[in-house]
XYZ file of C-alpha atoms in Angstrom:
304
model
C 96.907 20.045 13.885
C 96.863 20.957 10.079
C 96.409 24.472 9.570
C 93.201 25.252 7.886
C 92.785 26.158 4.082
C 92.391 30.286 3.952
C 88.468 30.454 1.969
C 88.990 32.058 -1.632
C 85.660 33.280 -2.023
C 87.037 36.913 -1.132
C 89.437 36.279 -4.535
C 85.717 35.304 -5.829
C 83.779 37.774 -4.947
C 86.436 40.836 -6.049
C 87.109 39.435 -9.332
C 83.719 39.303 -9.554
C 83.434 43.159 -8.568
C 86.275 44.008 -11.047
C 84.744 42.126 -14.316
C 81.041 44.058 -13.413
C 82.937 47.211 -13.781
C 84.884 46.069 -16.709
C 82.159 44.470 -18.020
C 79.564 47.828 -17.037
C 82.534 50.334 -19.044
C 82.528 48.316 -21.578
C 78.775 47.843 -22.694
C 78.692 51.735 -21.815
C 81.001 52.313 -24.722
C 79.555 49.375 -27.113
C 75.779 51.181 -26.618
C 77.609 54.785 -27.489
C 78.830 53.481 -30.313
C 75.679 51.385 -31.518
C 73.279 53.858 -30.736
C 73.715 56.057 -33.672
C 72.987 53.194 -35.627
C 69.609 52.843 -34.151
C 66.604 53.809 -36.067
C 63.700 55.251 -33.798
C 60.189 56.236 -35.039
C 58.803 59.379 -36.221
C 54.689 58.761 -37.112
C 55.494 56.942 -40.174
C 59.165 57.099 -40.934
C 62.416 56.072 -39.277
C 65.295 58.319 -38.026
C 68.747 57.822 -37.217
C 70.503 60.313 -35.075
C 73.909 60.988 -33.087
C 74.964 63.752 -30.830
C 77.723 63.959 -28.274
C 76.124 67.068 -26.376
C 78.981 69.230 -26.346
C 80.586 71.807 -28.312
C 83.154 74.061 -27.753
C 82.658 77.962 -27.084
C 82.088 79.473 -30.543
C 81.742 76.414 -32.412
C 78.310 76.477 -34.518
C 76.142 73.702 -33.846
C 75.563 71.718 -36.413
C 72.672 69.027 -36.124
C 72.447 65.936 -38.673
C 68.715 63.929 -38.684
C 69.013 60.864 -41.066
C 65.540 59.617 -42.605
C 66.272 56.107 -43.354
C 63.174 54.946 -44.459
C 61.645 54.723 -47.563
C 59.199 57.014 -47.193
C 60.784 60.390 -46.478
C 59.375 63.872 -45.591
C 58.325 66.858 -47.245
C 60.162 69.204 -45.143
C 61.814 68.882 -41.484
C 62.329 71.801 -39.113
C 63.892 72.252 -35.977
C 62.516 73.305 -33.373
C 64.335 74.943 -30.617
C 65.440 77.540 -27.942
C 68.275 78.958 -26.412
C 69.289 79.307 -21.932
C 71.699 81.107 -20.928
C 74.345 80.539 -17.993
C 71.591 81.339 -15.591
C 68.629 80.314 -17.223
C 70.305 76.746 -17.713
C 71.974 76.711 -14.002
C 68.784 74.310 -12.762
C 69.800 71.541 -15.038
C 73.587 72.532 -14.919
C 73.633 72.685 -11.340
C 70.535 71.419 -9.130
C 69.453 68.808 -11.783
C 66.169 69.624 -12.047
C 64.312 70.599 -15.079
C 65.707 74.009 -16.194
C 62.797 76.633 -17.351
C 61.117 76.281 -20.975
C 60.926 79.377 -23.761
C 59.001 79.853 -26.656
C 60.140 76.891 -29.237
C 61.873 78.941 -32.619
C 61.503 76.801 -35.864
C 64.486 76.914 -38.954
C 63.890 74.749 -41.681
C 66.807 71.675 -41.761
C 68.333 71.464 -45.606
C 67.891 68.071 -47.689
C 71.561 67.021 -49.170
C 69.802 66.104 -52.452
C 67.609 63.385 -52.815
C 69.321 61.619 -49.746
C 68.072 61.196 -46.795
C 70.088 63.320 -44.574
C 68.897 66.612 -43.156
C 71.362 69.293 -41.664
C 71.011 73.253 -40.085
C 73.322 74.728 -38.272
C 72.701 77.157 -35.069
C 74.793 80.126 -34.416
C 77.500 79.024 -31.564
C 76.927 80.402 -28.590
C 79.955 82.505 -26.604
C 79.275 81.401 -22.843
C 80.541 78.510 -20.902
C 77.118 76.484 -19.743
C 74.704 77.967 -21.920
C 72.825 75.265 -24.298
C 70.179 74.772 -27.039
C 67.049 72.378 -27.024
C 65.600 70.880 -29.682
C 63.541 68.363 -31.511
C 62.293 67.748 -34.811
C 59.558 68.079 -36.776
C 58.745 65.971 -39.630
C 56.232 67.141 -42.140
C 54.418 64.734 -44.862
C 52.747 65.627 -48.145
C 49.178 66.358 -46.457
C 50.888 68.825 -44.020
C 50.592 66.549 -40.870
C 53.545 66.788 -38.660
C 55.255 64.210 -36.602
C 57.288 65.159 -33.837
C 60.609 63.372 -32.928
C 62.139 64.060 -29.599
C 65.985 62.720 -29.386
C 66.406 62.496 -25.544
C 64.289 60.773 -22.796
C 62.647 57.283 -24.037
C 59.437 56.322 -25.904
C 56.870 56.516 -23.376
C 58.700 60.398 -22.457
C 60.701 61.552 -24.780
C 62.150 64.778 -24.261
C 64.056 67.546 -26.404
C 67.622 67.173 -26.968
C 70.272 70.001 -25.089
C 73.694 70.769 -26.348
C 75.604 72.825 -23.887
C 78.683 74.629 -24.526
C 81.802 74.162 -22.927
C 85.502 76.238 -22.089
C 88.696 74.695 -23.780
C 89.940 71.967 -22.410
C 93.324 70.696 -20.860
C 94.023 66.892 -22.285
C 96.739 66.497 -19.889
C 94.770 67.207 -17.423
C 91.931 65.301 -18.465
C 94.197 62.304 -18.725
C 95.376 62.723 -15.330
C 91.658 63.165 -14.119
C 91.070 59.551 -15.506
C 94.102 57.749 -14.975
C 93.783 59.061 -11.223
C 89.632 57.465 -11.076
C 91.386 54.435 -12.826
C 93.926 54.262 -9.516
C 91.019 54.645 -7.334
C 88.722 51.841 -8.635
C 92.761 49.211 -8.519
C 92.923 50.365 -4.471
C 89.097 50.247 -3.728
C 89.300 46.909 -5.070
C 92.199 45.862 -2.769
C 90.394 47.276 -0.214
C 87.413 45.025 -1.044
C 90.066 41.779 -0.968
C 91.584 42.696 1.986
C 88.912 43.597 4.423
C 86.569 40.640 3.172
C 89.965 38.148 3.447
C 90.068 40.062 7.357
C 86.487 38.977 7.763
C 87.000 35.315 6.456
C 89.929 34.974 8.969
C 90.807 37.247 11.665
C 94.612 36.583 11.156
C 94.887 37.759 7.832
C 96.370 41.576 8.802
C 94.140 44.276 8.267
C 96.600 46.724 7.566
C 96.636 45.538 3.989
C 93.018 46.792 4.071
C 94.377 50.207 5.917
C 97.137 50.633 3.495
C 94.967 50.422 0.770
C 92.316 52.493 1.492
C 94.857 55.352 2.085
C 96.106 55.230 -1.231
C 92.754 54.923 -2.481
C 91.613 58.250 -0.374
C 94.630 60.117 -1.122
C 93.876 59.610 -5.314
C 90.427 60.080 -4.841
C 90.880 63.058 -3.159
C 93.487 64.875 -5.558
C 91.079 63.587 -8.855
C 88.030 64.948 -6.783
C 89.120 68.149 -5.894
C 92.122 70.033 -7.380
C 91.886 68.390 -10.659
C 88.264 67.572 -10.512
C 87.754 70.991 -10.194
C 90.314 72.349 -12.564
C 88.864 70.805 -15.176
C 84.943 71.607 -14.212
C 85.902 75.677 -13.798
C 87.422 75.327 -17.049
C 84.786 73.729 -18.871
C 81.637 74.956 -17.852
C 82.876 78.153 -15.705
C 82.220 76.405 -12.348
C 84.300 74.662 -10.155
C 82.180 73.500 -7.302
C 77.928 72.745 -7.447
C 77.921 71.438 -3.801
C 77.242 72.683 -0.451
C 76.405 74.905 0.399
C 75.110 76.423 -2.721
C 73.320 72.653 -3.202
C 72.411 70.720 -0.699
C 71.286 67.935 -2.571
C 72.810 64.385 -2.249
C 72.387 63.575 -6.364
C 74.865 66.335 -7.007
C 78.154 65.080 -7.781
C 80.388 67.115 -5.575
C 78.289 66.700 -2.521
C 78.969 62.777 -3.452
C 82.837 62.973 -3.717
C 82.869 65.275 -0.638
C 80.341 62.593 1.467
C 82.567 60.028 0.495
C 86.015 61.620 1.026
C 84.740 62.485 4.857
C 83.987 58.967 5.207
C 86.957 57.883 4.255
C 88.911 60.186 6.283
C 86.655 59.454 9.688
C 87.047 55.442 9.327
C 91.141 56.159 8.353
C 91.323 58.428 11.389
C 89.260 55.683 13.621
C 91.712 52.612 12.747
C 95.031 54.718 12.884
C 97.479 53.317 14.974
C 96.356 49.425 14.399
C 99.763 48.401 14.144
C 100.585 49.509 17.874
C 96.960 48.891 19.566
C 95.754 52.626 19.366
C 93.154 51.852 17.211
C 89.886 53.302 18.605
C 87.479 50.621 16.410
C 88.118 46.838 16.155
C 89.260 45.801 13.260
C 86.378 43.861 11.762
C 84.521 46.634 12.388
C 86.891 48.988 10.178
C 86.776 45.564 7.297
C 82.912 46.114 7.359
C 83.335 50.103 7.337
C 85.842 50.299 4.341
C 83.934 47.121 2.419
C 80.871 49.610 2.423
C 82.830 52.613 1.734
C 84.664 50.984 -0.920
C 81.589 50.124 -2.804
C 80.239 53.400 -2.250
C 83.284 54.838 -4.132
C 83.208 52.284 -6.819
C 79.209 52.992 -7.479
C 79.813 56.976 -7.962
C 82.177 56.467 -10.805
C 79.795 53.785 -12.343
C 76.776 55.843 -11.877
C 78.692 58.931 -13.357
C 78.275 60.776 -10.732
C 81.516 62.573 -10.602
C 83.157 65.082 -11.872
């Protein structure tokens, strides 16, 4: 009796995963880079304006608003106020809106006849503190227009820049590469277990093996380095339980999906020699769903 074709659809379907995530990474950087290009509304004139969110302990913050229409402003202020560590821990930590102050106003400077405004802030010395702001756009009869940067147009909110430690770049290129090794095994894993569930002979160990690896890098870029390189930055390490116990934050995440990992692991050990205390189609299902689970918290950048 011929022996049957093995089905490629679970080739199919994990390309398919791996160009969505390609494809997600890479529209995530094309919109970064367009968006400062993008002119938004302000009552009667259009804006352009960038900003990365971050600066660097005792780095001023310097904020550029670009009027690029023809009609242009009689003056533009900023309007903003200052958190500390504490004050901005809600948003920092607990994501939830972090408490409001008393707006100040500084007048932004006009480079000449351009349309480019510019002030710069005093930098701020701790690690998590941040500014919000927005603009205010003034025309010759004294009527102002507000324009908030962040949120979008039906709720536009003030922009934040929060200040950060020093970083290490080696060890924020180990960070990545390590998420990078992750997403390569998690795919595997996705091959693997759906091949197991096409055709029982295909060996699930493949599917084992794999989602070892995957643990074991997901765990060191989680953890030690993932939190290496959060304590230096913004002066705290871990923002999960129990100080949160909220599932959106992103430690309580990676620490969900580590234990996961380790209880299905720990439930198909010893497959090779029959000591495995699930089946394994049960452990292809398991992993498939853990796998995409892993996959969704780097593309919803939820981690660390």
């Amino acid at each position: 009796m011929p022996e049957s074709k093995f089905p490629k659809w679970p080739l199919y379907v994990t390309v398919g995963v791996g160009l969505i995530i390609a494809l997600y990474y890479s529209f995530g950087m094309l919109m970064a880079v367009t968006s400062k290009h993008r002119a938004k509304e302000a009552g009667p004139y259009k804006v352009e304006f960038s900003e990365r969110g971050e600066r660097m302990l005792g780095v001023p913050c310097r904020l550029n608003l670009q009027v690029v229409s023809e009609a242009k402003p009689k003056a533009v202020n900023l309007a903003y106020y200052t958190l500390n560590r504490e004050e901005a821990g809600p948003a920092m930590i607990y994501h939830k809106i972090p408490m409001t102050k008393t707006f100040e106003s500084k007048p932004m400077v006009q480079a000449g006849n351009s349309g480019l405004y510019s002030v710069i802030l005093p930098p701020l010395t701790e690690m998590a503190a941040q500014y919000f702001y927005y603009f205010i756009l003034t025309d010759e009869s004294g009527q102002a227009y507000d324009f908030k940067p962040a949120g979008d147009a039906k709720n536009p909110e003030p922009g934040n820049v929060t200040y950060r430690g020093e970083g290490t770049h080696w060890v924020t290129v180990l960070h990545i590469a390590l998420m990078i090794l992750v997403v390569f095994f998690m795919l595997h894993v996705i091959y693997s277990s759906l091949a197991h569930i096409a055709r029982s002979d295909y060996p699930i160990s493949k599917a084992v093996h794999a989602g070892w690896w995957a643990n074991i890098f997901f765990f060191l870029t989680s953890f030690p380095i993932g939190l290496y390189v959060s304590g230096v930055a913004y002066g705290r390490p871990w923002t999960g339980v129990p100080q949160v116990w909220a599932w959106n934050d992103a430690d309580n995440k990676s620490l969900a999906i580590f234990v996961y990992w380790v209880v299905i692991l720990f439930l198909i050990w010893g497959v090779s020699s029959g000591k495995n205390k699930i089946g394994t189609k049960s452990y292809a299902w398991m992993s498939l769903l853990g796998a995409i689970a892993t996959v969704y918290l780097f593309l919803s950048g939820g981690h660390n």
